[in-house]
Structures are given as structure tokens and as C-alpha cells.
Tab-separated table of C-alpha atoms in Angstrom:
chain	number	residue	atom	x	y	z
A	1	MET	CA	3.088	-17.550	11.405
A	2	ARG	CA	5.900	-18.739	8.791
A	3	LEU	CA	7.203	-15.594	6.853
A	4	LEU	CA	9.115	-15.458	3.736
A	5	ILE	CA	11.255	-12.263	3.341
A	6	LEU	CA	11.394	-11.402	-0.576
A	7	GLY	CA	14.205	-9.063	-1.511
A	8	THR	CA	16.937	-8.647	1.203
A	9	GLY	CA	18.027	-5.243	0.508
A	10	GLY	CA	17.207	-1.900	2.329
A	11	MET	CA	14.307	-2.138	4.432
A	12	ALA	CA	14.581	-5.890	4.574
A	13	ASP	CA	16.450	-5.671	7.823
A	14	LYS	CA	13.553	-3.655	9.545
A	15	HIS	CA	11.089	-6.176	8.365
A	16	ALA	CA	13.087	-9.173	9.520
A	17	SER	CA	13.788	-7.581	12.895
A	18	SER	CA	10.454	-6.418	13.744
A	19	PHE	CA	8.558	-9.711	12.384
A	20	LYS	CA	10.951	-11.764	14.340
A	21	ALA	CA	10.055	-9.808	17.916
A	22	ILE	CA	6.304	-10.493	17.371
A	23	GLU	CA	5.727	-13.606	19.640
A	24	GLY	CA	4.957	-16.784	17.187
A	25	VAL	CA	6.224	-15.304	14.377
A	26	SER	CA	9.020	-17.177	12.240
A	27	VAL	CA	11.160	-15.869	9.659
A	28	VAL	CA	11.722	-18.973	7.590
A	29	GLY	CA	12.882	-18.079	4.277
A	30	GLY	CA	14.691	-15.387	2.501
A	31	VAL	CA	14.710	-14.748	-1.294
A	32	ASP	CA	17.061	-12.480	-3.356
A	33	ILE	CA	18.898	-12.738	-7.035
A	34	VAL	CA	22.114	-11.550	-5.546
A	35	PRO	CA	23.611	-14.656	-3.568
A	36	GLU	CA	26.096	-12.900	-1.607
A	37	ARG	CA	23.406	-10.358	-0.249
A	38	LEU	CA	21.099	-13.162	0.277
A	39	ALA	CA	23.496	-15.164	2.295
A	40	ALA	CA	24.813	-12.152	4.311
A	41	PHE	CA	21.056	-11.157	5.310
A	42	CYS	CA	20.081	-14.857	6.367
A	43	SER	CA	23.194	-15.258	8.459
A	44	LEU	CA	22.535	-11.860	10.251
A	45	HIS	CA	19.060	-12.844	11.008
A	46	GLY	CA	19.408	-16.670	11.422
A	47	ILE	CA	17.074	-17.326	8.482
A	48	PRO	CA	17.596	-21.267	7.722
A	49	ASN	CA	16.133	-21.266	4.105
A	50	HIS	CA	17.625	-19.369	1.029
A	51	PHE	CA	16.151	-18.968	-2.516
A	52	GLY	CA	17.577	-17.415	-5.493
A	53	SER	CA	13.931	-16.661	-6.820
A	54	LEU	CA	10.454	-16.634	-5.838
A	55	GLU	CA	9.561	-19.518	-8.098
A	56	GLU	CA	11.896	-21.595	-5.906
A	57	ALA	CA	10.689	-20.540	-2.657
A	58	LEU	CA	6.709	-21.117	-4.038
A	59	ALA	CA	7.756	-24.828	-5.114
A	60	TRP	CA	9.151	-25.197	-1.381
A	61	GLY	CA	5.852	-23.402	-0.159
A	62	GLU	CA	6.448	-24.011	3.779
A	63	PHE	CA	5.377	-20.432	4.581
A	64	ASP	CA	2.360	-18.678	5.095
A	65	ALA	CA	3.034	-14.873	4.198
A	66	VAL	CA	5.486	-13.314	2.395
A	67	ALA	CA	6.955	-9.709	3.231
A	68	ASN	CA	7.687	-8.075	-0.215
A	69	VAL	CA	10.822	-5.693	0.022
A	70	THR	CA	11.605	-5.660	-3.652
A	71	PRO	CA	12.237	-2.891	-5.400
A	72	ASP	CA	8.885	-0.996	-6.442
A	73	ARG	CA	8.637	-2.145	-10.140
A	74	VAL	CA	8.827	-5.450	-9.009
A	75	HIS	CA	5.850	-5.470	-6.358
A	76	HIS	CA	3.362	-6.124	-9.002
A	77	PRO	CA	4.461	-9.297	-10.676
A	78	THR	CA	5.817	-10.830	-7.404
A	79	THR	CA	2.919	-10.142	-5.185
A	80	LEU	CA	0.434	-11.704	-7.862
A	81	GLN	CA	2.439	-14.731	-7.909
A	82	ALA	CA	2.299	-14.875	-3.970
A	83	ILE	CA	-1.639	-14.338	-4.126
A	84	ALA	CA	-1.959	-17.005	-6.853
A	85	ALA	CA	-0.076	-19.413	-4.454
A	86	GLY	CA	-2.285	-18.607	-1.783
A	87	LYS	CA	-0.146	-16.522	0.711
A	88	HIS	CA	-0.857	-13.338	2.598
A	89	VAL	CA	1.094	-10.379	1.445
A	90	PHE	CA	2.768	-7.731	3.272
A	91	CYS	CA	4.006	-5.467	0.728
A	92	GLU	CA	6.193	-2.255	0.772
A	93	LYS	CA	5.097	0.957	-0.627
A	94	PRO	CA	4.126	1.484	-3.243
A	95	LEU	CA	2.186	-1.113	-3.905
A	96	ALA	CA	2.819	-0.573	-7.530
A	97	THR	CA	4.446	2.056	-10.035
A	98	ASP	CA	0.819	3.086	-11.202
A	99	ALA	CA	-2.810	2.939	-9.993
A	100	VAL	CA	-3.862	0.223	-12.879
A	101	LYS	CA	-1.316	-2.236	-11.634
A	102	ALA	CA	-2.426	-1.661	-7.960
A	103	MET	CA	-5.794	-1.896	-8.587
A	104	GLU	CA	-5.319	-5.358	-10.343
A	105	MET	CA	-3.247	-6.365	-7.317
A	106	THR	CA	-6.171	-5.042	-4.875
A	107	GLU	CA	-8.710	-7.159	-6.739
A	108	ALA	CA	-6.758	-10.300	-6.802
A	109	MET	CA	-6.020	-9.985	-2.825
A	110	GLU	CA	-9.759	-9.416	-2.252
A	111	LYS	CA	-10.864	-12.301	-4.540
A	112	SER	CA	-8.200	-14.363	-2.914
A	113	GLY	CA	-9.488	-13.944	0.689
A	114	LYS	CA	-5.813	-13.588	1.929
A	115	VAL	CA	-4.736	-10.778	3.896
A	116	GLY	CA	-2.845	-8.005	1.964
A	117	MET	CA	-1.593	-4.953	3.868
A	118	VAL	CA	1.076	-2.133	2.463
A	119	ASN	CA	3.725	-0.997	5.005
A	120	PHE	CA	2.871	2.899	4.909
A	121	THR	CA	5.778	3.332	8.029
A	122	TYR	CA	4.488	6.425	9.167
A	123	ARG	CA	1.202	5.192	10.353
A	124	ASN	CA	3.489	3.783	13.150
A	125	SER	CA	3.891	7.486	14.369
A	126	PRO	CA	1.680	7.632	17.863
A	127	ALA	CA	1.178	11.672	17.322
A	128	LEU	CA	-0.323	10.942	13.743
A	129	GLN	CA	-2.815	8.229	15.261
A	130	LYS	CA	-3.717	10.516	18.148
A	131	GLY	CA	-3.997	13.649	15.789
A	132	ARG	CA	-6.605	11.787	13.581
A	133	GLN	CA	-8.495	10.725	16.325
A	134	MET	CA	-8.850	14.465	17.740
A	135	VAL	CA	-9.730	15.704	13.961
A	136	LEU	CA	-12.413	13.082	13.597
A	137	ALA	CA	-13.797	13.740	16.900
A	138	GLY	CA	-14.538	17.506	15.620
A	139	GLU	CA	-11.861	19.023	18.163
A	140	ILE	CA	-11.018	21.426	15.531
A	141	GLY	CA	-14.322	21.508	13.845
A	142	ALA	CA	-14.644	21.306	10.176
A	143	VAL	CA	-11.426	21.135	8.299
A	144	ARG	CA	-11.006	24.177	6.089
A	145	HIS	CA	-7.310	24.128	5.052
A	146	VAL	CA	-4.209	21.639	5.152
A	147	GLU	CA	-0.424	22.171	4.694
A	148	ALA	CA	1.775	19.049	4.658
A	149	SER	CA	5.398	18.373	3.634
A	150	HIS	CA	7.948	15.536	3.605
A	151	LEU	CA	11.641	16.576	3.630
A	152	GLN	CA	14.899	14.558	3.393
A	153	SER	CA	18.490	15.623	2.422
A	154	TRP	CA	20.216	12.661	1.303
A	155	LEU	CA	21.150	14.428	-1.902
A	156	VAL	CA	22.828	17.064	-0.298
A	157	GLY	CA	24.132	15.500	2.727
A	158	LYS	CA	26.029	11.920	3.815
A	159	ALA	CA	24.415	11.253	6.933
A	160	TRP	CA	22.544	7.995	5.299
A	161	GLY	CA	25.543	7.404	2.599
A	162	ASP	CA	26.786	8.810	-0.362
A	163	TRP	CA	24.106	8.761	-3.134
A	164	LYS	CA	26.752	8.820	-5.641
A	165	THR	CA	28.502	6.002	-5.335
A	166	GLU	CA	25.616	3.496	-3.704
A	167	SER	CA	23.165	1.664	-6.038
A	168	LYS	CA	20.556	1.703	-3.333
A	169	TRP	CA	20.286	5.404	-3.803
A	170	LEU	CA	20.961	5.580	-7.187
A	171	TRP	CA	18.148	3.558	-8.488
A	172	ARG	CA	15.736	5.866	-6.729
A	173	LEU	CA	16.826	8.584	-9.174
A	174	SER	CA	16.524	6.403	-12.437
A	175	LYS	CA	13.164	5.688	-14.085
A	176	LYS	CA	14.398	2.814	-16.130
A	177	HIS	CA	15.573	1.182	-12.714
A	178	GLY	CA	11.735	1.500	-11.568
A	179	SER	CA	11.793	4.781	-9.981
A	180	ASN	CA	8.905	7.420	-10.038
A	181	GLY	CA	11.350	9.808	-8.158
A	182	ALA	CA	10.467	11.698	-4.810
A	183	LEU	CA	6.712	11.547	-6.155
A	184	GLY	CA	6.738	7.857	-5.985
A	185	ASP	CA	9.074	7.246	-3.010
A	186	ILE	CA	8.143	9.779	-0.596
A	187	GLY	CA	4.987	11.485	-2.138
A	188	ILE	CA	3.171	8.365	-1.441
A	189	HIS	CA	4.073	8.642	2.393
A	190	ILE	CA	2.978	12.267	2.538
A	191	VAL	CA	-0.135	11.944	0.640
A	192	ASP	CA	-1.340	9.199	3.131
A	193	PHE	CA	-0.101	10.965	6.138
A	194	THR	CA	-2.186	14.007	4.891
A	195	SER	CA	-5.239	12.002	3.982
A	196	TYR	CA	-5.415	9.794	6.955
A	197	GLY	CA	-4.322	12.256	9.506
A	198	SER	CA	-6.748	15.079	8.131
A	199	GLY	CA	-9.616	12.353	7.606
A	200	LEU	CA	-10.222	13.850	4.323
A	201	ASP	CA	-9.795	12.228	0.444
A	202	VAL	CA	-8.131	14.234	-2.321
A	203	ALA	CA	-10.683	15.166	-5.549
A	204	HIS	CA	-8.503	17.060	-7.493
A	205	VAL	CA	-4.871	17.982	-7.782
A	206	PHE	CA	-2.768	20.462	-9.621
A	207	GLY	CA	1.091	19.124	-9.409
A	208	ARG	CA	4.582	20.159	-10.085
A	209	LEU	CA	7.509	18.040	-10.513
A	210	LYS	CA	11.103	18.966	-10.860
A	211	THR	CA	14.267	17.213	-11.280
A	212	PHE	CA	17.620	18.740	-10.936
A	213	THR	CA	21.052	18.387	-12.486
A	214	LYS	CA	23.085	16.447	-10.197
A	215	ALA	CA	25.904	14.916	-12.323
A	216	PRO	CA	27.559	15.702	-15.845
A	217	GLY	CA	25.012	14.418	-18.502
A	218	ASP	CA	22.656	13.865	-15.651
A	219	LYS	CA	23.883	10.047	-15.664
A	220	ILE	CA	26.147	8.107	-13.226
A	221	ASP	CA	27.247	4.553	-14.696
A	222	GLU	CA	24.125	2.892	-15.774
A	223	TYR	CA	21.998	5.281	-14.116
A	224	ASP	CA	20.257	7.763	-15.857
A	225	LEU	CA	19.186	10.564	-13.107
A	226	ASP	CA	15.776	11.427	-14.791
A	227	ALA	CA	13.270	10.965	-11.894
A	228	ASN	CA	11.924	13.725	-9.902
A	229	ASP	CA	13.721	15.099	-7.022
A	230	SER	CA	10.997	17.427	-5.696
A	231	PHE	CA	7.334	18.255	-5.895
A	232	THR	CA	4.239	20.444	-5.144
A	233	MET	CA	0.702	19.818	-5.187
A	234	ASN	CA	-2.562	22.164	-4.461
A	235	VAL	CA	-5.281	19.984	-3.585
A	236	ASP	CA	-9.177	20.353	-3.442
A	237	PHE	CA	-10.325	17.541	-0.516
A	238	THR	CA	-13.982	16.109	-1.047
A	239	SER	CA	-15.138	17.764	1.794
A	240	GLY	CA	-14.412	21.268	0.078
A	241	ALA	CA	-11.113	21.949	2.079
A	242	ILE	CA	-8.208	23.089	0.142
A	243	GLY	CA	-4.454	22.148	0.925
A	244	THR	CA	-0.832	22.111	-0.297
A	245	ILE	CA	1.210	19.052	-0.109
A	246	GLN	CA	5.122	18.976	-0.829
A	247	ALA	CA	7.992	16.797	-0.606
A	248	THR	CA	11.852	17.055	-1.635
A	249	ARG	CA	15.236	14.951	-1.108
A	250	THR	CA	17.120	18.264	-1.135
A	251	ALA	CA	16.128	19.752	2.255
A	252	ALA	CA	19.599	20.363	4.192
A	253	GLY	CA	19.076	20.104	7.667
A	254	GLN	CA	16.019	17.651	7.677
A	255	LEU	CA	17.027	13.990	7.646
A	256	ASP	CA	13.322	12.557	7.344
A	257	GLN	CA	10.370	14.999	8.644
A	258	LEU	CA	6.744	14.662	7.627
A	259	ARG	CA	4.649	17.509	8.897
A	260	LEU	CA	0.993	17.936	8.711
A	261	ARG	CA	-0.927	20.963	9.761
A	262	VAL	CA	-4.966	20.786	9.842
A	263	TYR	CA	-6.531	24.095	10.202
A	264	GLY	CA	-10.480	23.868	11.275
A	265	GLU	CA	-13.169	26.250	11.995
A	266	THR	CA	-12.433	26.203	15.679
A	267	GLY	CA	-8.826	25.277	15.882
A	268	SER	CA	-5.492	23.619	14.547
A	269	ILE	CA	-3.859	20.568	14.851
A	270	GLU	CA	0.190	19.967	13.960
A	271	MET	CA	1.397	16.525	13.619
A	272	ILE	CA	5.110	15.719	13.067
A	273	TYR	CA	7.149	12.957	12.660
A	274	ASP	CA	10.939	13.589	12.630
A	275	THR	CA	13.595	10.832	12.240
A	276	GLY	CA	12.116	8.670	14.697
A	277	LYS	CA	10.398	11.133	16.909
A	278	SER	CA	6.759	12.018	17.080
A	279	THR	CA	5.405	15.431	18.277
A	280	LEU	CA	1.688	16.592	18.513
A	281	ARG	CA	0.641	20.045	19.126
A	282	ALA	CA	-2.792	21.984	19.029
A	283	CYS	CA	-4.020	25.496	18.998
A	284	LEU	CA	-7.627	24.680	20.863
A	285	GLY	CA	-10.577	26.639	22.408
A	286	ASP	CA	-9.434	29.953	24.104
A	287	ASP	CA	-6.059	29.453	22.644
A	288	VAL	CA	-7.199	30.389	19.305
A	289	HIS	CA	-7.383	33.973	20.317
A	290	THR	CA	-3.671	34.061	21.533
A	291	ALA	CA	-2.376	31.747	18.870
A	292	THR	CA	-1.039	29.636	21.562
A	293	TRP	CA	-0.005	26.085	20.658
A	294	ARG	CA	0.526	23.500	23.412
A	295	ASP	CA	1.891	19.855	23.388
A	296	ILE	CA	-0.581	17.019	23.105
A	297	PRO	CA	0.510	13.727	25.005
A	298	PHE	CA	-0.165	10.343	23.603
A	299	ASP	CA	0.293	6.685	23.999
A	300	PRO	CA	2.358	4.282	21.962
A	301	VAL	CA	0.532	2.533	19.035
A	302	GLU	CA	0.859	-0.914	17.503
A	303	THR	CA	3.038	-1.017	14.269
A	304	ASN	CA	2.192	-2.224	10.835
A	305	TYR	CA	3.951	-5.371	11.316
A	306	GLN	CA	2.090	-6.106	14.666
A	307	ARG	CA	-1.148	-5.450	13.046
A	308	PHE	CA	-0.436	-7.652	9.939
A	309	VAL	CA	0.203	-10.533	12.046
A	310	GLN	CA	-3.058	-9.916	13.795
A	311	ALA	CA	-4.580	-9.844	10.442
A	312	VAL	CA	-3.247	-13.124	9.373
A	313	ARG	CA	-4.297	-14.587	12.777
A	314	ALA	CA	-7.801	-13.374	12.527
A	315	GLY	CA	-7.919	-13.864	8.508
A	316	LYS	CA	-9.366	-10.145	8.352
A	317	THR	CA	-7.222	-7.643	6.640
A	318	GLN	CA	-6.545	-4.401	8.631
A	319	GLU	CA	-5.328	-1.056	7.334
A	320	PRO	CA	-3.282	0.098	5.414
A	321	SER	CA	-4.954	-2.219	2.748
A	322	PHE	CA	-4.050	-2.620	-0.900
A	323	ARG	CA	-7.196	-0.861	-1.878
A	324	ARG	CA	-6.088	2.201	0.106
A	325	ALA	CA	-2.559	2.140	-1.322
A	326	ALA	CA	-4.234	1.883	-4.795
A	327	ASN	CA	-6.396	4.950	-4.062
A	328	ILE	CA	-3.549	6.835	-2.949
A	329	GLN	CA	-1.524	5.638	-6.180
A	330	LYS	CA	-4.617	7.522	-8.276
A	331	VAL	CA	-3.655	10.810	-6.478
A	332	LEU	CA	0.301	10.084	-7.673
A	333	ASP	CA	-0.872	9.512	-10.972
A	334	LYS	CA	-3.036	12.479	-11.275
A	335	ALA	CA	-0.188	14.688	-9.909
A	336	LEU	CA	2.222	13.316	-12.750
A	337	ALA	CA	-0.445	13.839	-15.472
A	338	SER	CA	-1.155	17.347	-14.058
A	339	ASP	CA	2.418	18.079	-14.450
A	340	LEU	CA	2.221	17.054	-18.079
A	341	SER	CA	-0.981	18.908	-18.714
A	342	HIS	CA	-0.403	22.001	-16.849
A	343	ARG	CA	-4.172	21.165	-15.599
A	344	ASP	CA	-5.893	20.463	-12.622
A	345	GLU	CA	-6.797	16.769	-12.559
A	346	GLN	CA	-9.842	14.988	-10.991
A	347	VAL	CA	-9.005	12.029	-8.987
A	348	ALA	CA	-11.440	9.159	-9.899
């Protein structure tokens, strides 16, 4: 499989190294509007062909699939271009900045017959995969209550750099630069993590978003700091279970932690991804009576990158698909609407 990487900032290094490690995959081209960044990226990863625009790359055309690692607002137009050119697409999350655009991309991809998948990176957690299996196998009985959180701290610490001086962080705080804030950036991860791990779909959401003052005039250079920094959701699931989902970029002491607890009628399961480390714990059987939690072993799992390559070779999309990402985007859109309306919103 010949792969083109579209966008060479941020996550692009992870895409390049992950795909190159898969036997039979060649990263044959890179695309970026910033020449210096493109040259450095292609030199680092030994990529032979450089393009200043997707149009140039499509005119060349000597590739089978695109890894779309552009900023969120660029996913929609560029993915549609790639689909129209008959390419498979592996898109970074979120698929689009709203559900209408995401569904347009989904329908175009499904009509094309090509493979379209979305990089929900935390699906790569073996604890999540094993925990989901246990829930679906009925090991905790019918699910009644769910609690989930995605905690980061880059607004209060410098472990990943100084957000006040680096564009790769500042754009994530600015609506006009295409950001939907914590809701759009990590909210899509924790909603997918929650829904996937619990085996449940969200039916209603009551959301609250908060943007904190972080600089004089809420502005740094060209960036208006107006995108949300934290959110909470109260949700009903289609099964009748209820739960809470929250995320923030202001959780000192947490670099990147996703935690999901699923409480059932006969037991509970906790799935944790914490800055690269996965943990799975459960309270089952007689342990329920003593509130004893035990670690659960799990095996390694295939990554999204590996599943995408397998899907292209087989000619059949695997999960997480465009449609899955579009449905998760509906939940985020309703959380935003709920924050504005102060009402519960139904996820259609």
C-alpha cells in the first residue's frame, strides 16, 4: 500500500512511524502548505515526494490511500477531494467540525466503495478492548450507570510544551482557527471511549461548557482564546442506563488520562488509559459484597493503523468507521446545543 500523508504537523510523526512499521506499506509522499515543515518531516521519515497542496499530490496520483492529519476544519474539504479521486482515507479525529459535514463525508465514502476509517487513538488500549468484551459478555449484568473522564493538564503545566507560545497549542483554543475546544478535541475521544467500552449509545445529553480567562483580553497574538477548556455531560443511554462524561485541559497532575467505570446489576469494570499505560480492574461475583477490585489481565491488540491497512487490503472498512465518527459527532453537537439552550437535547 502506497500512502500519502496530508499535513505534517502534530500527529503526522506518529502516522508516519506507525504506517512505515507495517510490512508492505510505503509512505510515498507528504503534503503541507508550510515548505520548511514539509521538508523537515519528509527528511526525517525518508519520504521521497513533497507537495505544497493536495491538488498537486492528486495530479501526481501515485498513491492508494491518504492519512489526513490536517487541522479539524480542513478534514471535510480535503477528505472529499481524496474520495472523489478514488483514494482510501484514514482521517484524524474529529471527522469534521459538525455532524452535518461528517455525515456528508460518510455518505460520500460509503458510495465510493473505498475504505474510510477514523483514528480514535484510544481504541488502541487493550484494557478498553478487553473491558468491552467483558461488558458485552454480560459479566457485570445489565449496565445501569456509567462515569467517564478525560483529563489533561497542558493549560497548567509544560510537560508537552508552552501553550502560550506554540501555535500547535494556541489554535486548539481559538474558534476562528477551527477549534471546538476541549469538546471537539478530547470530547470526541471520551465519548467514543465511553460508548464503545460500555457497549451503549447516547440517547440524550445535557451539557455544560466552560472557557476560562487565560490571558489579558482573552487573546494572544492572532489567537482569540474563546474555545471551551472544560465540559461536563449528563447522558441517558438508549438502554435506559444513565451516566456522566467530563473532560478538561486544566487537570494538574494528569498528562492524558481516560477513565471509564461501568456499573452493572451484578458487578463493575474500570478501564483506564493513562499516558500510554492501560489498566483494567473489576469487581465481580462475591467481591461485590466486600467491594474488592482485582486487576484483570489482557493481551495486546492491533492498532488502528494496522486495521486500516488490513481493511484496504481486504477492500472492506473496519471500525472505527466514518459512520461511527459521524454518530459520535452528533453527541458533541447536541452537547453544544444543550449548553446554549440549557435544556436536555435528544441525539437523533
